[in-house]
Amino acid sequence: MYNKVYIEITNICNMNCSFCHGHKREKRQMSLDEFTIVLDKLKGQTEYIYYHLMGEPLTHSEFPEFIKTAGERGFKSIITTNGTLLNKRKTELLNAGLHKVNISLHSFENGTDDTHKRYVNETADFAKEAAEKGTIVVFRLWNKGCDEGKNDISMQLLKENISGEWKENTRGIKIRDKIYLEWGERFEWPDINAEVKGNKFFCYGLKDQFGILCDGTVVPCCLDSDGVIRLGNIFCENIENILSCERAKNIVDGFRCGKASEELCKKCGYAQRFV
């Protein structure tokens, strides 16, 4: 089984963050019927569904139904969100049965001081209520060295709003039971038009994860924002056949030897973090 599968239920976002690669695809949302087809085909492939490649999942009007449907089929739902819509959709989301929420606090980098304070306070309120209901919440600050002082402000606001042990560990901080904060470096998205990053590569794509774009296109990892490496389409093909195709095998075999068989992978800085 795979550790996780990324399902992009929408490629539409309500923000335009400087660190995000974006995409050139037609705007689209996956329907609930299409999502159900995907879940049925993923049976036995994974336990954890991550609602993210491109797009903000909370912009999807039917998102709580997606979570409920996944839960009914035995999947655990994990979302990554910019957090701007959490306050608006808090009740319906928590009632749907979320397993985990990753809140990218680094998304809010260009707002005024007042809007930034309101944003952090609202996400903190969500985290406390979610934790009480058993949902894990992870605040992400994946922008070390690029935050221009806003990380310190975010940290202070969180401390003012969430009491806890605030104990540091290797990945970040445990604030209290089920609420965490993670640090991270800003990474560079792979771009087919970029320069080759090196001569040795490794990636967990197709080893412990793969992704499905909102039109059903299966890609090897969560960073293929434009679907450059198209392995097949889950709406009309068997997922086992897609994952065992020659192109997929070449990707896996290549990484096993420290090589990248795809041009996009050769231009991915993330694929050198694990070398």
Short mmCIF file of C-alpha atoms in Angstrom, two decimals:
data_model
loop_
_atom_site.label_atom_id
_atom_site.label_comp_id
_atom_site.label_asym_id
_atom_site.label_seq_id
_atom_site.Cartn_x
_atom_site.Cartn_y
_atom_site.Cartn_z
CA MET A 1 0.00 0.00 0.00
CA TYR A 2 1.02 3.59 -0.56
CA ASN A 3 1.45 5.87 2.45
CA LYS A 4 -0.77 8.47 0.81
CA VAL A 5 -2.48 9.50 -2.39
CA TYR A 6 -2.92 13.13 -3.35
CA ILE A 7 -6.30 13.91 -4.91
CA GLU A 8 -6.76 17.34 -6.41
CA ILE A 9 -10.50 17.98 -6.12
CA THR A 10 -10.05 21.48 -7.54
CA ASN A 11 -7.23 23.37 -9.23
CA ILE A 12 -8.82 26.71 -8.31
CA CYS A 13 -7.35 28.83 -5.51
CA ASN A 14 -8.52 32.00 -3.77
CA MET A 15 -4.97 33.29 -3.32
CA ASN A 16 -1.91 33.95 -5.47
CA CYS A 17 1.08 33.15 -3.27
CA SER A 18 4.55 34.10 -4.48
CA PHE A 19 6.03 30.70 -3.60
CA CYS A 20 3.41 28.71 -5.53
CA HIS A 21 4.30 27.49 -9.01
CA GLY A 22 0.71 27.63 -10.18
CA HIS A 23 -0.47 25.79 -13.28
CA LYS A 24 -1.49 26.36 -16.89
CA ARG A 25 -4.39 23.92 -16.97
CA GLU A 26 -8.03 24.77 -17.51
CA LYS A 27 -9.82 25.57 -14.26
CA ARG A 28 -11.78 22.56 -13.07
CA GLN A 29 -13.44 20.98 -10.06
CA MET A 30 -13.89 17.27 -9.54
CA SER A 31 -17.53 16.27 -9.04
CA LEU A 32 -18.65 14.12 -6.12
CA ASP A 33 -19.53 11.32 -8.56
CA GLU A 34 -16.03 11.47 -10.06
CA PHE A 35 -14.50 11.50 -6.59
CA THR A 36 -16.49 8.40 -5.67
CA ILE A 37 -15.14 6.63 -8.75
CA VAL A 38 -11.61 7.56 -7.69
CA LEU A 39 -12.14 6.27 -4.15
CA ASP A 40 -13.56 2.97 -5.36
CA LYS A 41 -10.56 2.47 -7.62
CA LEU A 42 -8.14 3.34 -4.80
CA LYS A 43 -9.48 0.63 -2.50
CA GLY A 44 -6.48 -1.29 -1.16
CA GLN A 45 -3.97 1.28 -2.44
CA THR A 46 -3.84 3.58 0.60
CA GLU A 47 -5.52 4.57 3.85
CA TYR A 48 -4.78 8.30 3.66
CA ILE A 49 -6.20 10.77 1.17
CA TYR A 50 -4.50 14.17 0.87
CA TYR A 51 -6.69 16.78 -0.82
CA HIS A 52 -3.96 18.75 -2.51
CA LEU A 53 -1.83 19.22 -5.56
CA MET A 54 -2.88 22.59 -6.86
CA GLY A 55 -5.89 24.60 -5.72
CA GLU A 56 -7.47 25.38 -2.35
CA PRO A 57 -9.76 22.49 -1.34
CA LEU A 58 -11.99 24.72 0.79
CA THR A 59 -13.12 26.59 -2.33
CA HIS A 60 -15.04 23.45 -3.36
CA SER A 61 -18.67 23.86 -2.28
CA GLU A 62 -19.17 20.11 -1.75
CA PHE A 63 -15.93 19.49 0.12
CA PRO A 64 -17.52 18.25 3.38
CA GLU A 65 -19.39 15.62 1.36
CA PHE A 66 -16.07 14.47 -0.08
CA ILE A 67 -14.72 13.93 3.43
CA LYS A 68 -17.83 12.04 4.52
CA THR A 69 -17.78 9.85 1.41
CA ALA A 70 -14.11 9.02 1.95
CA GLY A 71 -14.77 8.14 5.59
CA GLU A 72 -17.63 5.84 4.66
CA ARG A 73 -15.18 3.92 2.46
CA GLY A 74 -12.53 3.64 5.17
CA PHE A 75 -10.20 6.45 4.11
CA LYS A 76 -8.76 9.11 6.42
CA SER A 77 -8.89 12.66 5.05
CA ILE A 78 -5.99 15.09 5.37
CA ILE A 79 -6.14 18.57 3.91
CA THR A 80 -3.54 21.24 3.24
CA THR A 81 -5.08 24.70 3.20
CA ASN A 82 -4.04 28.34 3.19
CA GLY A 83 -6.46 28.71 6.10
CA THR A 84 -8.34 31.77 4.86
CA LEU A 85 -11.67 29.94 4.64
CA LEU A 86 -11.40 27.83 7.80
CA ASN A 87 -13.43 30.19 9.96
CA LYS A 88 -16.23 30.34 7.38
CA ARG A 89 -16.44 26.56 6.91
CA LYS A 90 -15.35 25.38 10.37
CA THR A 91 -18.56 23.71 11.54
CA GLU A 92 -19.29 21.72 8.40
CA LEU A 93 -15.67 20.61 8.07
CA LEU A 94 -15.31 19.36 11.63
CA ASN A 95 -18.65 17.61 11.50
CA ALA A 96 -17.53 15.79 8.34
CA GLY A 97 -14.77 13.93 10.20
CA LEU A 98 -11.37 15.30 9.21
CA HIS A 99 -8.34 13.33 10.35
CA LYS A 100 -5.75 16.09 9.97
CA VAL A 101 -5.44 19.68 8.76
CA ASN A 102 -2.18 21.28 7.60
CA ILE A 103 -2.44 25.08 7.69
CA SER A 104 0.14 26.87 5.55
CA LEU A 105 0.64 30.02 7.61
CA HIS A 106 3.36 31.07 5.16
CA SER A 107 0.59 31.62 2.60
CA PHE A 108 -0.37 34.85 4.31
CA GLU A 109 2.77 36.81 3.54
CA ASN A 110 1.48 39.99 1.87
CA GLY A 111 -1.40 41.06 4.11
CA THR A 112 -1.51 44.12 6.35
CA ASP A 113 -0.70 43.82 10.06
CA ASP A 114 -4.39 43.90 10.99
CA THR A 115 -5.45 41.26 8.44
CA HIS A 116 -2.48 39.08 9.39
CA LYS A 117 -3.43 39.24 13.07
CA ARG A 118 -7.06 38.40 12.32
CA TYR A 119 -5.97 35.53 10.07
CA VAL A 120 -3.69 33.92 12.67
CA ASN A 121 -6.26 34.39 15.44
CA GLU A 122 -8.95 32.70 13.33
CA THR A 123 -6.73 29.75 12.46
CA ALA A 124 -5.78 29.41 16.14
CA ASP A 125 -9.45 29.32 17.13
CA PHE A 126 -10.06 26.65 14.50
CA ALA A 127 -7.12 24.58 15.76
CA LYS A 128 -8.38 24.57 19.35
CA GLU A 129 -11.89 23.50 18.35
CA ALA A 130 -10.59 20.91 15.90
CA ALA A 131 -8.25 19.38 18.50
CA GLU A 132 -11.16 19.08 20.93
CA LYS A 133 -12.97 17.02 18.30
CA GLY A 134 -9.94 14.77 17.76
CA THR A 135 -8.59 16.34 14.56
CA ILE A 136 -4.82 16.83 14.29
CA VAL A 137 -3.77 20.36 13.29
CA VAL A 138 -0.32 21.29 12.00
CA PHE A 139 0.64 24.91 11.44
CA ARG A 140 3.27 25.15 8.70
CA LEU A 141 5.90 27.86 8.34
CA TRP A 142 7.73 26.52 5.30
CA ASN A 143 9.51 29.76 4.48
CA LYS A 144 12.58 29.96 6.71
CA GLY A 145 14.74 32.87 5.62
CA CYS A 146 12.02 34.36 3.40
CA ASP A 147 9.46 35.54 5.95
CA GLU A 148 10.73 39.10 6.53
CA GLY A 149 9.92 38.85 10.23
CA LYS A 150 6.33 37.65 9.87
CA ASN A 151 7.09 34.22 11.29
CA ASP A 152 7.99 35.77 14.65
CA ILE A 153 4.71 37.69 14.63
CA SER A 154 2.75 34.54 13.73
CA MET A 155 4.47 32.63 16.53
CA GLN A 156 3.69 35.33 19.08
CA LEU A 157 0.03 35.47 18.03
CA LEU A 158 -0.27 31.68 18.27
CA LYS A 159 1.26 31.71 21.76
CA GLU A 160 -1.20 34.37 22.84
CA ASN A 161 -4.11 32.27 21.58
CA ILE A 162 -3.11 28.67 22.29
CA SER A 163 -1.82 27.67 25.69
CA GLY A 164 0.24 24.50 25.87
CA GLU A 165 3.63 22.97 26.43
CA TRP A 166 5.25 24.52 23.34
CA LYS A 167 7.96 21.86 23.33
CA GLU A 168 10.51 21.89 20.51
CA ASN A 169 11.38 18.71 18.61
CA THR A 170 13.33 17.83 15.47
CA ARG A 171 10.44 18.79 13.16
CA GLY A 172 9.21 21.89 14.92
CA ILE A 173 7.09 22.41 18.04
CA LYS A 174 4.44 20.42 19.84
CA ILE A 175 2.08 23.11 21.07
CA ARG A 176 -0.26 20.75 22.89
CA ASP A 177 -2.10 17.51 22.26
CA LYS A 178 -3.02 17.30 18.55
CA ILE A 179 -1.69 20.80 17.73
CA TYR A 180 1.78 21.22 16.20
CA LEU A 181 3.92 23.73 14.35
CA GLU A 182 6.42 22.73 11.65
CA TRP A 183 9.36 24.69 10.24
CA GLY A 184 10.64 24.21 6.74
CA GLU A 185 12.76 25.73 4.02
CA ARG A 186 11.01 27.20 1.01
CA PHE A 187 11.51 24.78 -1.85
CA GLU A 188 11.68 25.41 -5.56
CA TRP A 189 8.97 23.78 -7.67
CA PRO A 190 10.11 21.70 -10.64
CA ASP A 191 9.69 23.47 -13.96
CA ILE A 192 10.12 21.77 -17.31
CA ASN A 193 11.78 24.94 -18.64
CA ALA A 194 14.28 25.24 -15.77
CA GLU A 195 17.91 24.10 -15.65
CA VAL A 196 18.85 20.56 -14.68
CA LYS A 197 19.51 20.54 -10.92
CA GLY A 198 22.28 17.96 -10.69
CA ASN A 199 23.29 14.45 -11.69
CA LYS A 200 21.91 12.40 -8.81
CA PHE A 201 18.26 12.20 -7.79
CA PHE A 202 15.88 10.38 -5.49
CA CYS A 203 12.16 10.80 -4.87
CA TYR A 204 9.40 8.99 -3.02
CA GLY A 205 7.05 9.48 -5.96
CA LEU A 206 5.49 6.12 -6.88
CA LYS A 207 7.28 4.62 -3.88
CA ASP A 208 5.03 5.86 -1.09
CA GLN A 209 2.80 8.34 -2.94
CA PHE A 210 1.27 9.40 -6.23
CA GLY A 211 -1.17 12.08 -7.29
CA ILE A 212 -4.43 12.42 -9.19
CA LEU A 213 -5.29 15.72 -10.87
CA CYS A 214 -8.89 16.96 -10.95
CA ASP A 215 -9.38 15.69 -14.53
CA GLY A 216 -8.34 12.18 -13.45
CA THR A 217 -4.74 12.35 -14.71
CA VAL A 218 -2.42 10.21 -12.58
CA VAL A 219 1.02 11.74 -11.87
CA PRO A 220 3.93 10.32 -9.86
CA CYS A 221 4.05 13.00 -7.16
CA CYS A 222 2.40 16.06 -5.65
CA LEU A 223 4.75 18.53 -7.38
CA ASP A 224 3.74 17.83 -10.97
CA SER A 225 1.45 20.86 -11.07
CA ASP A 226 0.82 20.79 -14.82
CA GLY A 227 0.55 17.04 -15.29
CA VAL A 228 3.73 16.83 -17.33
CA ILE A 229 4.31 13.18 -16.38
CA ARG A 230 0.96 11.67 -17.36
CA LEU A 231 0.81 8.00 -16.45
CA GLY A 232 -2.85 7.49 -17.33
CA ASN A 233 -6.35 8.55 -16.33
CA ILE A 234 -8.13 6.95 -13.40
CA PHE A 235 -11.59 7.76 -14.75
CA CYS A 236 -11.15 5.39 -17.68
CA GLU A 237 -8.31 3.04 -16.69
CA ASN A 238 -7.50 0.54 -13.98
CA ILE A 239 -5.21 2.11 -11.36
CA GLU A 240 -3.09 -1.05 -11.08
CA ASN A 241 -2.39 -0.92 -14.83
CA ILE A 242 -1.52 2.77 -14.64
CA LEU A 243 0.93 2.30 -11.78
CA SER A 244 2.62 -0.67 -13.45
CA CYS A 245 3.02 0.91 -16.90
CA GLU A 246 6.49 1.10 -18.45
CA ARG A 247 6.84 4.83 -17.78
CA ALA A 248 6.06 4.33 -14.08
CA LYS A 249 8.48 1.42 -13.84
CA ASN A 250 11.24 3.49 -15.42
CA ILE A 251 10.69 6.26 -12.85
CA VAL A 252 10.91 3.87 -9.91
CA ASP A 253 13.90 1.94 -11.30
CA GLY A 254 15.71 5.17 -12.08
CA PHE A 255 15.37 6.61 -8.59
CA ARG A 256 16.51 3.29 -7.15
CA CYS A 257 19.80 3.90 -8.97
CA GLY A 258 19.95 7.61 -8.19
CA LYS A 259 18.82 8.61 -11.67
CA ALA A 260 15.85 10.55 -13.04
CA SER A 261 14.17 9.08 -16.10
CA GLU A 262 11.93 12.14 -16.60
CA GLU A 263 13.06 15.60 -17.65
CA LEU A 264 10.80 17.26 -15.05
CA CYS A 265 12.42 15.22 -12.27
CA LYS A 266 15.87 16.35 -13.41
CA LYS A 267 14.72 19.92 -12.83
CA CYS A 268 13.30 19.33 -9.36
CA GLY A 269 15.34 20.57 -6.43
CA TYR A 270 13.19 18.54 -4.07
CA ALA A 271 14.42 15.34 -5.73
CA GLN A 272 17.91 16.15 -4.44
CA ARG A 273 16.92 16.61 -0.80
CA PHE A 274 16.94 12.84 -0.26
CA VAL A 275 20.12 11.99 -2.14
#
